[in-house]
GROMACS .gro file of C-alpha atoms in nm:
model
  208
    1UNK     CA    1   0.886   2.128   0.061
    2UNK     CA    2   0.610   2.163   0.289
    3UNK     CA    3   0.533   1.934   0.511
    4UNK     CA    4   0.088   1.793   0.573
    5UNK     CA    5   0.001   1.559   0.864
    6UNK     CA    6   0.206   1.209   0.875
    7UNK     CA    7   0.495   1.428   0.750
    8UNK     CA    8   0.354   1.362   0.334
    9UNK     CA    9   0.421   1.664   0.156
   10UNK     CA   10   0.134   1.809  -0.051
   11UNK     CA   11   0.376   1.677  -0.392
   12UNK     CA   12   0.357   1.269  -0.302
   13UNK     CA   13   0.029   1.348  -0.319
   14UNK     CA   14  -0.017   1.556  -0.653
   15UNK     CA   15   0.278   1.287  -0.759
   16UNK     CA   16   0.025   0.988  -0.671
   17UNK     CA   17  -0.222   1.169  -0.835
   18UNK     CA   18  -0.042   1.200  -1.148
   19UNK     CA   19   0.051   0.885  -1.225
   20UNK     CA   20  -0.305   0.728  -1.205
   21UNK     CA   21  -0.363   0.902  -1.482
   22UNK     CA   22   0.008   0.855  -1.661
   23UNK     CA   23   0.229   0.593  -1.578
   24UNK     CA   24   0.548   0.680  -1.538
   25UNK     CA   25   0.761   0.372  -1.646
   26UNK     CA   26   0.999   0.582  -1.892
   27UNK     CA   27   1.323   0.673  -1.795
   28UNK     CA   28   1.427   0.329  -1.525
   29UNK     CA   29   1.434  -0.005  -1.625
   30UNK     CA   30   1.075  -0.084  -1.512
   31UNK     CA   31   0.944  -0.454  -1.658
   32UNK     CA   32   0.691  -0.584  -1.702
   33UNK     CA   33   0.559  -0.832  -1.413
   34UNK     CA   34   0.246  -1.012  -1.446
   35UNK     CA   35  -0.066  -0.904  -1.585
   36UNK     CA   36  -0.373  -1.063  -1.366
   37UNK     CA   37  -0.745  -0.961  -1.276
   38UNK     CA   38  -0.679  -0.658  -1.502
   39UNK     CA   39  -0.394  -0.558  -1.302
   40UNK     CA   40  -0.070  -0.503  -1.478
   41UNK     CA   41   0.217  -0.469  -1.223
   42UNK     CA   42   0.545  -0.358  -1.302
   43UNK     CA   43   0.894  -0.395  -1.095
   44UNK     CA   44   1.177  -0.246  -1.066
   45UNK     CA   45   1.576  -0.338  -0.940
   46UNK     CA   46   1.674  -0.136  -0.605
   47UNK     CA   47   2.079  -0.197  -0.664
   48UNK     CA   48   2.180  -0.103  -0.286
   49UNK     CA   49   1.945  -0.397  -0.197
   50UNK     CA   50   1.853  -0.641  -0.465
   51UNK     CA   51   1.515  -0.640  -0.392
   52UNK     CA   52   1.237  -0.461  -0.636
   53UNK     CA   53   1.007  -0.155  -0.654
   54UNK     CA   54   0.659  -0.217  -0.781
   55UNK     CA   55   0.433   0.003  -0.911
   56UNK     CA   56   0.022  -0.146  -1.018
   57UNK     CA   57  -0.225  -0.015  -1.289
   58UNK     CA   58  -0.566  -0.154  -1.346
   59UNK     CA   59  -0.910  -0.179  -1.242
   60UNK     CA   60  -1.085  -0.341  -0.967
   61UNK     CA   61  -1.434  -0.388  -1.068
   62UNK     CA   62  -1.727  -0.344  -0.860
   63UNK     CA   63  -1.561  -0.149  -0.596
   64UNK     CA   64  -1.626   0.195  -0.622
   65UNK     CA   65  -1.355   0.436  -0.519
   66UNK     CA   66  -1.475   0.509  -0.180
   67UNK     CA   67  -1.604   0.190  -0.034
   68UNK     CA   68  -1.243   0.078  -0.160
   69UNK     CA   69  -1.072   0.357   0.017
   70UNK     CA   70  -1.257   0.272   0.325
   71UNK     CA   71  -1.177  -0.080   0.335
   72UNK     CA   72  -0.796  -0.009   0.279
   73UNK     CA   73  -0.830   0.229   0.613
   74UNK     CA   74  -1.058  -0.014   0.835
   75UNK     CA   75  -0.809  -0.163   1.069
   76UNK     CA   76  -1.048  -0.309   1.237
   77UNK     CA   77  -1.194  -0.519   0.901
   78UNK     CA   78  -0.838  -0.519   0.784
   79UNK     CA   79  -0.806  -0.808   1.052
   80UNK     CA   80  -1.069  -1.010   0.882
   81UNK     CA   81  -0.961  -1.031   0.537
   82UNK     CA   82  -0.602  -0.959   0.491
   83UNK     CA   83  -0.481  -1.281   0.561
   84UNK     CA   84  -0.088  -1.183   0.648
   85UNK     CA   85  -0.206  -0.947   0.945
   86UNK     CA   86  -0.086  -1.134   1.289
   87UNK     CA   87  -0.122  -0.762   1.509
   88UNK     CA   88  -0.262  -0.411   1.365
   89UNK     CA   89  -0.372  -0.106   1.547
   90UNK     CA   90  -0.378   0.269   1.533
   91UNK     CA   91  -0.206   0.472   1.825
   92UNK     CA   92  -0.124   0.922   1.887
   93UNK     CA   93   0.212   0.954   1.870
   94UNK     CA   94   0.320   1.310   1.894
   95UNK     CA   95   0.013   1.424   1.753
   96UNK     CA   96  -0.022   1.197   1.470
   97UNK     CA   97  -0.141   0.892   1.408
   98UNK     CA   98   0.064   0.570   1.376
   99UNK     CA   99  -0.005   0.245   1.275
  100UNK     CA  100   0.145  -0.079   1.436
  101UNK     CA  101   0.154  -0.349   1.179
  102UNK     CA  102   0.289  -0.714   1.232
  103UNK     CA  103   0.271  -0.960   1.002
  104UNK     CA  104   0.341  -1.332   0.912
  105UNK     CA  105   0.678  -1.195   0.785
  106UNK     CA  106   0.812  -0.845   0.939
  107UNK     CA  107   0.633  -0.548   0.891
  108UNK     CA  108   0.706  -0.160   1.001
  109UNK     CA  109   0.536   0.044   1.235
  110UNK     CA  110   0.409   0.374   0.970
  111UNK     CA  111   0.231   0.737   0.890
  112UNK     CA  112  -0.034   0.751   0.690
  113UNK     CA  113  -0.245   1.013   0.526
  114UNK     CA  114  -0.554   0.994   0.346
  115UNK     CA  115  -0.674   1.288   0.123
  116UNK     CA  116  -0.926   1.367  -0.168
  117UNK     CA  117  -0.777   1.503  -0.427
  118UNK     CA  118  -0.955   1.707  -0.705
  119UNK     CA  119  -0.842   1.602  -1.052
  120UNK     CA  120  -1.025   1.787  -1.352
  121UNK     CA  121  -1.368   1.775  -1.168
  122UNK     CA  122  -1.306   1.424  -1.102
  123UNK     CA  123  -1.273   1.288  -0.713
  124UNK     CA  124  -0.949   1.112  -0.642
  125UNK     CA  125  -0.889   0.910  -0.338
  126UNK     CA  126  -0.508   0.925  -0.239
  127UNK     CA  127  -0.347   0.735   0.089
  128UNK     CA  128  -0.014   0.730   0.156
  129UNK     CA  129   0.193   0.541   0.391
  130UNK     CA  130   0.617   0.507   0.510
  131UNK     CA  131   0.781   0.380   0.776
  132UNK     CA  132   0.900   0.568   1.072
  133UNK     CA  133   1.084   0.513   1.427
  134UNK     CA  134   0.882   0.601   1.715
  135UNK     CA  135   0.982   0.531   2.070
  136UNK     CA  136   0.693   0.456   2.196
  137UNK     CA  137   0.697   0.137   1.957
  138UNK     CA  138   0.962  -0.044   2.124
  139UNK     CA  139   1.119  -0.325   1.940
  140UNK     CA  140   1.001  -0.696   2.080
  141UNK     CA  141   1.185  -0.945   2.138
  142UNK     CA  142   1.197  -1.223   1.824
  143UNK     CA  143   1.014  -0.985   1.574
  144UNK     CA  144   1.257  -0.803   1.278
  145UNK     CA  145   1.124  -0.423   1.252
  146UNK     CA  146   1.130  -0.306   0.926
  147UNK     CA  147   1.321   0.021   0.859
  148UNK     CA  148   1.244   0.110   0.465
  149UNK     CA  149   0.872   0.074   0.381
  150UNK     CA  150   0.654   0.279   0.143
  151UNK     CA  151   0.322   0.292   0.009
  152UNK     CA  152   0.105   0.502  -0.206
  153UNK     CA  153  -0.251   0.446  -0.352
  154UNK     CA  154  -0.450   0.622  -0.566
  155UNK     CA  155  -0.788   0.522  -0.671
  156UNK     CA  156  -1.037   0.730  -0.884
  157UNK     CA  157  -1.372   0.590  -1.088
  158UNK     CA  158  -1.333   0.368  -1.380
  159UNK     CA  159  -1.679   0.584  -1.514
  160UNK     CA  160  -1.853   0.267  -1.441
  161UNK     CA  161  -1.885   0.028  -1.117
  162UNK     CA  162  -1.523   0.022  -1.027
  163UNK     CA  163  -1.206   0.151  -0.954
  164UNK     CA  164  -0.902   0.269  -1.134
  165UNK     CA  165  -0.644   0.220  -0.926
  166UNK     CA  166  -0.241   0.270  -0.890
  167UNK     CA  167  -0.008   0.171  -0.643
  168UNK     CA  168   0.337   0.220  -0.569
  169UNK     CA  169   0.516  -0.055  -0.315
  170UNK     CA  170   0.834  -0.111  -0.174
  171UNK     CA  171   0.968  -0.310   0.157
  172UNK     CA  172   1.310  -0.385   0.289
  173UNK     CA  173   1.215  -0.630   0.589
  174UNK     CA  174   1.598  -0.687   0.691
  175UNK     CA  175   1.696  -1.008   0.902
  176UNK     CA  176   1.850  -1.258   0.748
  177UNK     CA  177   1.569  -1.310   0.454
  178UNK     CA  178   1.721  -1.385   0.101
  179UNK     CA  179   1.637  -1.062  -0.107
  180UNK     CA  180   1.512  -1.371  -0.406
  181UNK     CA  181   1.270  -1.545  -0.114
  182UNK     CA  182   1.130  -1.150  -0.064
  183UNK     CA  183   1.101  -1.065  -0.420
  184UNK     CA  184   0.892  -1.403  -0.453
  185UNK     CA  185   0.686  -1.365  -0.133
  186UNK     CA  186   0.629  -0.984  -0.359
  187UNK     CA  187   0.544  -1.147  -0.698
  188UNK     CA  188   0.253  -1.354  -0.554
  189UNK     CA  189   0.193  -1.158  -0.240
  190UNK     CA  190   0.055  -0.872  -0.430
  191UNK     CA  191  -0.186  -1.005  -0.680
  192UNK     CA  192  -0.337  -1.203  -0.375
  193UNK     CA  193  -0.409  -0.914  -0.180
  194UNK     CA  194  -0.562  -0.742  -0.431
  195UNK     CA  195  -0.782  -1.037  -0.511
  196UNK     CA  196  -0.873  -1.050  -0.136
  197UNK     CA  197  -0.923  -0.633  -0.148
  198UNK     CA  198  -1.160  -0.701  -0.369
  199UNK     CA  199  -1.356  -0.979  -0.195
  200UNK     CA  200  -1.325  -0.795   0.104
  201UNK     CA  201  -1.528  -0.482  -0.059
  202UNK     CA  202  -1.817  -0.729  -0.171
  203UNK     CA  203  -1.825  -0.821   0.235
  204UNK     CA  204  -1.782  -0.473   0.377
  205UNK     CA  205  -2.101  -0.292   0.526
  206UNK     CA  206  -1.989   0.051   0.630
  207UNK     CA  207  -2.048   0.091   0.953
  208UNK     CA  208  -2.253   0.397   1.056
   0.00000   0.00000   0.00000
């Protein structure tokens, strides 16, 4: 398996790709969450943990793929509108680019990649993220670092105004936090920040 920048391989990003277009729900024991905003979001059981997988299908509308893709990247606007950031920033590690994250609960330190994929003439938008150690991230003093986190996203036009949009989620924060008070903090936690994503696109001017 061959390995791009961020250490994504060029299949979790054909795989991200892929299931925009076909949800792959067949096979595991994915149910049926919540349907909101026009967002369906399914979970899934992780037995080693107790906590749940999540994958998201829908539509955001009025946010065209890349003013959405831009606002999921901007750090620096990320601050503004994504009311569980508490510290975020972007440091070369090695030669790649890692991103600090801490939020109102704990969050990892991660790669991510961002690439535009071509799908039948159509433009797709794919960003991937994972937690990762790096030394040069030490470990403070009263904050849990999270060892398991992933995150993929890939967004493509609804043929109108918006977005089509899937996204694969999972966290393991650790500590002593019941897995049911993480699964809940999940259930509402996502629909939230997709409502704010989408305010937060309205609001963004890109800056030139």
């Amino acid at each position: 398996m061959d390995l791009g920048v961020g250490g994504f391989s060029e299949e979790q990003f054909r795989e991200a790709c892929a299931e925009l277009q076909q949800p792959a729900l067949s096979g595991a024991d994915w149910e049926l969450l919540v349907e909101t905003f026009g967002i369906s979001i399914y979970r899934l059981l992780d037995q080693q943990t107790g906590l749940y997988e999540y994958k998201v299908f829908g539509v955001l509308e009025d946010c065209s793929p890349g003013l959405l893709a831009d606002v999921y990247v901007d750090l620096d606007y990320r601050k503004q509108w994504d009311q569980y950031v508490k510290e975020l920033y972007e440091k070369e590690c090695n030669g790649e680019a890692v991103v600090y994250w801490q939020v109102k609960y704990p969050f990892p330190m991660s790669n991510r990649d961002r690439r535009e994929l071509d799908h039948e003439g159509q433009k797709i938008h794919v960003i991937l993220a994972q937690s990762t150690p790096v030394p040069q991230f030490p470990e403070k003093s009263g904050v849990i670092r999270v060892k398991q986190y992933k995150q993929s996203l890939a967004i493509q036009s609804d043929g109108k105004r918006g977005s089509k949009v899937f996204m694969y989620y999972f966290d393991n924060p650790g500590g002593q936090i019941p897995s049911w008070l993480v699964n809940w903090a999940a259930k509402n936690g996502v629909p939230n920040f997709l409502k704010d994503m989408t305010k937060a696109c309205q609001n963004y001017h890109k800056k030139t």
